[in-house]
CSV table of C-alpha atoms in Angstrom, one decimal:
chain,number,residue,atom,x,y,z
A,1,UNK,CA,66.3,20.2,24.0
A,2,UNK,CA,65.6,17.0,25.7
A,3,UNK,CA,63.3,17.7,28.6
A,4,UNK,CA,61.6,14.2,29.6
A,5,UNK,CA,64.0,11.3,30.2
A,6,UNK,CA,63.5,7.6,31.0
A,7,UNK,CA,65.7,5.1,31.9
A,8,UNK,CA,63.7,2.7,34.3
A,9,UNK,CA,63.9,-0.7,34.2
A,10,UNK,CA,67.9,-0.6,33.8
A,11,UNK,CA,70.6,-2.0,35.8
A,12,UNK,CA,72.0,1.7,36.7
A,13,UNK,CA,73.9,1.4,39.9
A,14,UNK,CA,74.3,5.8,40.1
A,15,UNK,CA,72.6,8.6,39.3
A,16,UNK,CA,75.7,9.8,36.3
A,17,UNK,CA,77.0,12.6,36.9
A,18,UNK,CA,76.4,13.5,33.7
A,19,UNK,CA,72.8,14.1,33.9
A,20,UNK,CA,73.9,17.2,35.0
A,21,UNK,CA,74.4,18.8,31.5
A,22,UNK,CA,70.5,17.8,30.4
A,23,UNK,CA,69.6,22.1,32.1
A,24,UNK,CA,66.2,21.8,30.1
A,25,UNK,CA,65.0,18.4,31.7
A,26,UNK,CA,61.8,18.6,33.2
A,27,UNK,CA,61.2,15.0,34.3
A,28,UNK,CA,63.8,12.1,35.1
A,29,UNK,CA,62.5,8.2,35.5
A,30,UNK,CA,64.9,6.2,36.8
A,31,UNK,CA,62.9,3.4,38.7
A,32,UNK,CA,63.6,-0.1,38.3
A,33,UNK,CA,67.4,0.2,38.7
A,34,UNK,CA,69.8,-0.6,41.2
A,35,UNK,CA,71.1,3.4,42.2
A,36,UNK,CA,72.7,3.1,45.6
A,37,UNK,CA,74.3,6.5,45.2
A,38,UNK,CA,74.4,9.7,43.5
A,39,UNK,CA,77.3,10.4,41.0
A,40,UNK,CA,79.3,14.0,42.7
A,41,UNK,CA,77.8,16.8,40.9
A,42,UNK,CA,74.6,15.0,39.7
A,43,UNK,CA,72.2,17.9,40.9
A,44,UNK,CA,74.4,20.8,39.9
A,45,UNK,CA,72.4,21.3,36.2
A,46,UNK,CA,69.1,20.2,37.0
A,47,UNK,CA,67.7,23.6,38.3
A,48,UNK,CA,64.1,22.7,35.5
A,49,UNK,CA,63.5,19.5,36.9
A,50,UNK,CA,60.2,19.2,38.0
A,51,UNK,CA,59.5,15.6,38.6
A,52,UNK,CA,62.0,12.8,39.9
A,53,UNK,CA,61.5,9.0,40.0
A,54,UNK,CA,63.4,7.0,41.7
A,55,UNK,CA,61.3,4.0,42.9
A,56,UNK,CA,62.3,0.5,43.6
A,57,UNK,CA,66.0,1.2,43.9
A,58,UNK,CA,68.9,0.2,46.5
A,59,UNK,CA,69.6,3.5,47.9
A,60,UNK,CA,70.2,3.8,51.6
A,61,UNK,CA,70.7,7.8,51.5
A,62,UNK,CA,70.4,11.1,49.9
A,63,UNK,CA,72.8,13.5,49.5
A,64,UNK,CA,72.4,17.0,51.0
A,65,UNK,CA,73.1,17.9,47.0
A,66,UNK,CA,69.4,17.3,46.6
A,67,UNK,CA,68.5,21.0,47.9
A,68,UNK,CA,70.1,22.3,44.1
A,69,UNK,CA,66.7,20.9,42.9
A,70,UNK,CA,65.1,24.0,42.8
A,71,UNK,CA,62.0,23.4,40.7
A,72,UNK,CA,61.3,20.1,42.2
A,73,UNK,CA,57.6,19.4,42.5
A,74,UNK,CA,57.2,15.7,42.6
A,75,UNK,CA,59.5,13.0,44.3
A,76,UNK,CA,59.1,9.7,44.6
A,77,UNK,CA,61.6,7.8,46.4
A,78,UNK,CA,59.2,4.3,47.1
A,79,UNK,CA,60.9,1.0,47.7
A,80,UNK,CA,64.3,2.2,48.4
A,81,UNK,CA,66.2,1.5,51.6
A,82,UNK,CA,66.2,5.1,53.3
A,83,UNK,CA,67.0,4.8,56.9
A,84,UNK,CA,66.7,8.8,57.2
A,85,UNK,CA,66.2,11.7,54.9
A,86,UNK,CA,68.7,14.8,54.7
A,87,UNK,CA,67.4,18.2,56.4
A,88,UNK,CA,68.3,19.8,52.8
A,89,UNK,CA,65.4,18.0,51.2
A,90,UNK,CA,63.1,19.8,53.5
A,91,UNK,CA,64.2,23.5,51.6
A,92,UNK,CA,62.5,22.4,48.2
A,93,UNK,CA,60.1,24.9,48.5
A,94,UNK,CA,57.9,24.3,45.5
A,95,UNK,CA,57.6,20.3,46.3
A,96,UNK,CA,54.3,19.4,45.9
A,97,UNK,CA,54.5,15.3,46.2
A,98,UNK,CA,56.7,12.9,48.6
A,99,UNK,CA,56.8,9.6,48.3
A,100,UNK,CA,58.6,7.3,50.8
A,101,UNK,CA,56.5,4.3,50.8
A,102,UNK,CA,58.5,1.4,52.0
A,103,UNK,CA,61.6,2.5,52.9
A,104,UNK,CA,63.4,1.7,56.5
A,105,UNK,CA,62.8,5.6,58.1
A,106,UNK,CA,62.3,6.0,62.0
A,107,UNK,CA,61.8,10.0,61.8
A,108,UNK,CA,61.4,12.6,59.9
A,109,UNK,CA,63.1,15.9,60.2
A,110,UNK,CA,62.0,18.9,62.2
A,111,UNK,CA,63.0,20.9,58.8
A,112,UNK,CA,60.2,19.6,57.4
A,113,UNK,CA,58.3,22.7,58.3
A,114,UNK,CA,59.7,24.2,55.2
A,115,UNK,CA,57.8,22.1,52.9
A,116,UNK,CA,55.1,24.8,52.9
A,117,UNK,CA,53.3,23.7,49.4
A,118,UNK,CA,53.7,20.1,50.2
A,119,UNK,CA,50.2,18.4,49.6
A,120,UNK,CA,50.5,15.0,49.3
A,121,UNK,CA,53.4,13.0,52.1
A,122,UNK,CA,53.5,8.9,51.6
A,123,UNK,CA,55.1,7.4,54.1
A,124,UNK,CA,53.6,3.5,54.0
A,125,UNK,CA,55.8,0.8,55.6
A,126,UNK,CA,58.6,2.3,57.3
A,127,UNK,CA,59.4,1.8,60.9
A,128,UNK,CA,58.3,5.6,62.6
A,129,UNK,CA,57.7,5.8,65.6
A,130,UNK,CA,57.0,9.5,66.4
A,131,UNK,CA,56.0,12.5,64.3
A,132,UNK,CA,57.4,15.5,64.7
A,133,UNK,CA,54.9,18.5,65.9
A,134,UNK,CA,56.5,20.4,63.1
A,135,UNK,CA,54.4,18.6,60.8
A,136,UNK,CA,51.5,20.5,61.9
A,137,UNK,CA,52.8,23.0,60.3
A,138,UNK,CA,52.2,21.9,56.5
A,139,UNK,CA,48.8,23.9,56.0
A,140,UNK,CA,48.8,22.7,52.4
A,141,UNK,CA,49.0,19.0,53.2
A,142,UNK,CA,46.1,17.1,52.2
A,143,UNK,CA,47.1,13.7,51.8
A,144,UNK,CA,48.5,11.5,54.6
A,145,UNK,CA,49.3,8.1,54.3
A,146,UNK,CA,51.3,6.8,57.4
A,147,UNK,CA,50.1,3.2,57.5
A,148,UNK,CA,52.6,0.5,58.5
A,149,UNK,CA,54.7,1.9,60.6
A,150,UNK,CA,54.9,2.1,64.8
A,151,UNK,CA,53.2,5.1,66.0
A,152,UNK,CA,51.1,5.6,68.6
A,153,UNK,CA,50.1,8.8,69.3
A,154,UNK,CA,49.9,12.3,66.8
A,155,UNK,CA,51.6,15.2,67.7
A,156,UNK,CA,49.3,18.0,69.7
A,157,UNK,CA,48.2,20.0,66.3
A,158,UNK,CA,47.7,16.8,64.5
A,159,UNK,CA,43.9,17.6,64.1
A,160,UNK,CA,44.5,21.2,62.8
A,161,UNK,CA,46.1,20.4,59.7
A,162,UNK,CA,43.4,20.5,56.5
A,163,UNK,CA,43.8,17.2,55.3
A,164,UNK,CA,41.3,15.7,52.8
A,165,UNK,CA,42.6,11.9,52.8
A,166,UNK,CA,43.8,10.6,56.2
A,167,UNK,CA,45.4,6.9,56.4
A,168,UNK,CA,47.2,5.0,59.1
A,169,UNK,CA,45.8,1.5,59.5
A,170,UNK,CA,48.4,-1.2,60.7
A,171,UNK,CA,50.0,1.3,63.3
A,172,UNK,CA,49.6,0.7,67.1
A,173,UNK,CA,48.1,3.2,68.5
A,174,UNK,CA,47.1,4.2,72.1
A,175,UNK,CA,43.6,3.1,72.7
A,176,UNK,CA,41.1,4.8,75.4
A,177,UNK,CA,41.5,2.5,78.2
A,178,UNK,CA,41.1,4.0,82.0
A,179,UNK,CA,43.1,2.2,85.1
A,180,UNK,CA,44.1,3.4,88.0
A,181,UNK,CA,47.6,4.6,88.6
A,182,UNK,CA,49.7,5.5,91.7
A,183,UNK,CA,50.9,9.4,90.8
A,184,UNK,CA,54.3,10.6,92.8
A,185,UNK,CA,56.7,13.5,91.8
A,186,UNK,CA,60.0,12.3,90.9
A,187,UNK,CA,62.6,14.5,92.2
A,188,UNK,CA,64.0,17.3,89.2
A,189,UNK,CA,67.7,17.8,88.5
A,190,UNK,CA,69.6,21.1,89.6
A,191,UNK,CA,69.4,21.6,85.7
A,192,UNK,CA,66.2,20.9,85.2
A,193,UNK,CA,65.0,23.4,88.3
A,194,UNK,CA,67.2,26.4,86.8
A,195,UNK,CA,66.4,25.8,83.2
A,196,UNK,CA,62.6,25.8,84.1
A,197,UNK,CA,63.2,29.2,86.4
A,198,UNK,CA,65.1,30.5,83.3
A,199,UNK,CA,62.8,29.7,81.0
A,200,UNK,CA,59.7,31.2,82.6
A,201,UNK,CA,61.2,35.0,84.0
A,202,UNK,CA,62.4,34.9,80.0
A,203,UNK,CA,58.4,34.9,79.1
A,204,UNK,CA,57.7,37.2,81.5
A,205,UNK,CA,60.5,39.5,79.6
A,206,UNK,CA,62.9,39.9,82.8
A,207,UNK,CA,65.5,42.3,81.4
A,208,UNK,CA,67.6,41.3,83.9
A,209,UNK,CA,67.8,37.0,82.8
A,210,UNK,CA,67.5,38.4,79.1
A,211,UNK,CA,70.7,40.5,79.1
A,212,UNK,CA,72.5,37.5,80.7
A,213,UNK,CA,71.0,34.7,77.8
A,214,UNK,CA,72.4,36.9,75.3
A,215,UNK,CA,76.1,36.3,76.7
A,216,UNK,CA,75.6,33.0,77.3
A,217,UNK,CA,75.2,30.6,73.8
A,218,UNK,CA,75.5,27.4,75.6
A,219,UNK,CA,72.5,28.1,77.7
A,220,UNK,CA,70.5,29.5,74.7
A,221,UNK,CA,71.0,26.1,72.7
A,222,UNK,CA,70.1,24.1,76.2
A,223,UNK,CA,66.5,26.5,77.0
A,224,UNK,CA,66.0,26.0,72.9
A,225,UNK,CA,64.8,22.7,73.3
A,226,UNK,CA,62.4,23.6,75.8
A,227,UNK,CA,58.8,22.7,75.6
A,228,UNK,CA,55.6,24.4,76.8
A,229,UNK,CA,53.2,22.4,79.4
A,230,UNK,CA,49.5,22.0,78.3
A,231,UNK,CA,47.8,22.8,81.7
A,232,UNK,CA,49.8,25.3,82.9
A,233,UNK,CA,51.8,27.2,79.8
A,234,UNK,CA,54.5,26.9,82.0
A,235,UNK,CA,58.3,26.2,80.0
A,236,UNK,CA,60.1,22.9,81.2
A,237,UNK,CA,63.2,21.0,79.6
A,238,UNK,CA,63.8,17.1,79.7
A,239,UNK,CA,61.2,16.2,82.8
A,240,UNK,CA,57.7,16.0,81.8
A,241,UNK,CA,54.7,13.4,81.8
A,242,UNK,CA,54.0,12.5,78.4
A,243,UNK,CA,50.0,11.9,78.2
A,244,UNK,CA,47.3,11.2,75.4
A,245,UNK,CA,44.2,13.4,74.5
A,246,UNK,CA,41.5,11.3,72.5
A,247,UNK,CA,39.8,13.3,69.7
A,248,UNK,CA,37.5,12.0,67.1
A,249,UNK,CA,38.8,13.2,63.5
A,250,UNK,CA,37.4,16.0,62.0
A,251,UNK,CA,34.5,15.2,60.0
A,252,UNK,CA,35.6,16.3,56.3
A,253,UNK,CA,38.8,14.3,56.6
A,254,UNK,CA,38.6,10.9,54.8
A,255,UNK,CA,40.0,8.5,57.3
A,256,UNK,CA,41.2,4.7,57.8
A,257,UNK,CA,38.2,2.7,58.6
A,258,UNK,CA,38.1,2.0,61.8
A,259,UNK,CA,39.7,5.4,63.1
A,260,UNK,CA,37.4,6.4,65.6
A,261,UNK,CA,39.4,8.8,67.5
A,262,UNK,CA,42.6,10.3,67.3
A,263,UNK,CA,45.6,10.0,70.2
A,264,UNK,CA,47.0,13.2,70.7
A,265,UNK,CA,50.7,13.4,72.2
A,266,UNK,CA,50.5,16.0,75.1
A,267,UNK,CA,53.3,17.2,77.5
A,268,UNK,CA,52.6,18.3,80.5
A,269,UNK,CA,55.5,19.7,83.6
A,270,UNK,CA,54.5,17.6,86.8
A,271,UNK,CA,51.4,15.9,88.2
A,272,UNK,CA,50.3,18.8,90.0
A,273,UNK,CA,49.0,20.0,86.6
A,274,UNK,CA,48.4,16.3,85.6
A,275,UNK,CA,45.6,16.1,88.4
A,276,UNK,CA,44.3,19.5,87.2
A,277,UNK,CA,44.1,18.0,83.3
A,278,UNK,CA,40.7,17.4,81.8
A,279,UNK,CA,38.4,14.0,81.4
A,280,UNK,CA,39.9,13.3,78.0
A,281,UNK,CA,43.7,13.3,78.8
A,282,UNK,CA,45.5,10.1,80.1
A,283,UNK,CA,48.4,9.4,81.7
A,284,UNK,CA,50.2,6.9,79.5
A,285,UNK,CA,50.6,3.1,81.1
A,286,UNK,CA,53.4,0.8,80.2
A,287,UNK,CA,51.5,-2.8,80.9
């Protein structure tokens, strides 16, 4: 039973769908080709496969199909031309290793709080500009390689995650520099009022606003998105000032050179709290 296959360094233009009768495969190289697509069906037999190479291909997606990988531990998807990655890639649970080095990705899914064994994320040359917070929620990643990309701050957790290796040269991010700034409350929307009201008398456990949520499922999805204000712990919805906390890295992480400290994406609800913030957080200046 064939279990290791290699065809790199073809001129495949699809994964075949016939791949799909090899159930005992265990690894699958196909770098080197010119794959834009997967064939229908491609995934359905591969539930063994462990390890998947797909480097230095044309593809420009990946088909929610993917997700049928069960077994998946390694995937390397370098040097393709990935605008975006499909949620379903995110419920590989035993995926160990991703690879998107040079690719043409501006985000990465919120699902990708499911990767819970993922160690090792490569994301090298692509054009993100903001990491989700729910990557701070990988508490096996230990290798992080963002460099060459566009971001400028980390999301709040950033520094709790356990990483080992820590890379991000060639991004531009926020440095420490103080100036003065004129602070004035922009008026809030009707919406933005009632969501926040909403929002807060449902953490204090109002039975009264709870009963009335549960009947409504257009306002659940629109107080879903709320976020929680670092000063206050107060709940707001699409108003906020978005401000920087400078950390220095923690000590056992292997860093980028000349990483001195980290910038820290922090929301807070109004300037009321903003004046009340501490001597590391900034207001962020557009100059």
């Amino acid at each position: 039973q064939l279990t290791v296959l290699n065809l790199g360094n073809n001129l495949l233009e699809e994964i075949p769908e016939e791949v799909k009768y090899l159930t005992s495969l265990k690894r699958l190289h196909l770098f080197g080709n010119k794959i834009c697509k997967f064939a229908s069906g491609a995934c359905d037999g591969l539930q063994n496969l462990i390890l998947l190479n797909l480097n230095n291909n044309q593809l420009t997606w990946i088909p929610p199909e993917v997700s049928r990988l069960k077994s998946l531990i390694y995937l390397s998807i370098n040097h393709n031309q990935l605008a975006s990655i499909p949620k379903e890639l995110c419920f590989l649970k035993n995926l160990s290793e991703l690879q998107l080095n040079y690719n043409q990705l501006i985000y990465l899914p919120e699902e990708i709080k499911f990767l819970k064994k993922l160690q090792k994320l490569l994301l090298v040359g692509n054009n993100i500009e903001v990491l989700p917070e729910e990557l701070c929620d990988l508490v096996n990643l230990r290798i992080l390689d963002i460099a060459g990309n566009f971001i400028q701050t980390f999301p709040s957790g950033f520094q709790n995650l356990k990483l080992k290796e820590f890379y991000c040269e060639g991004n531009p991010l926020f440095l420490r520099q103080p100036v003065n700034a004129v602070q004035q409350e922009d008026a809030w929307s009707l919406q933005e009022i009632t969501s926040r009201f909403i929002m807060n008398e449902l953490a204090g456990k109002n039975p009264f606003i709870m009963h009335v949520i549960e009947q409504h499922s257009q306002v659940r999805n629109i107080i879903s998105q709320r976020r929680k204000c670092a000063i206050c712990g107060n709940y707001f919805l699409t108003i906020w000032l978005e401000c920087v906390e400078f950390v220095p890295p923690p000590k056992n992480w292997k860093i980028s050179r000349n990483l001195q400290l980290v910038p820290l994406r922090i929301l807070i609800c109004s300037y009321k709290c903003f004046n009340q913030r501490g001597p590391n957080l900034f207001g962020i200046a557009q100059v």
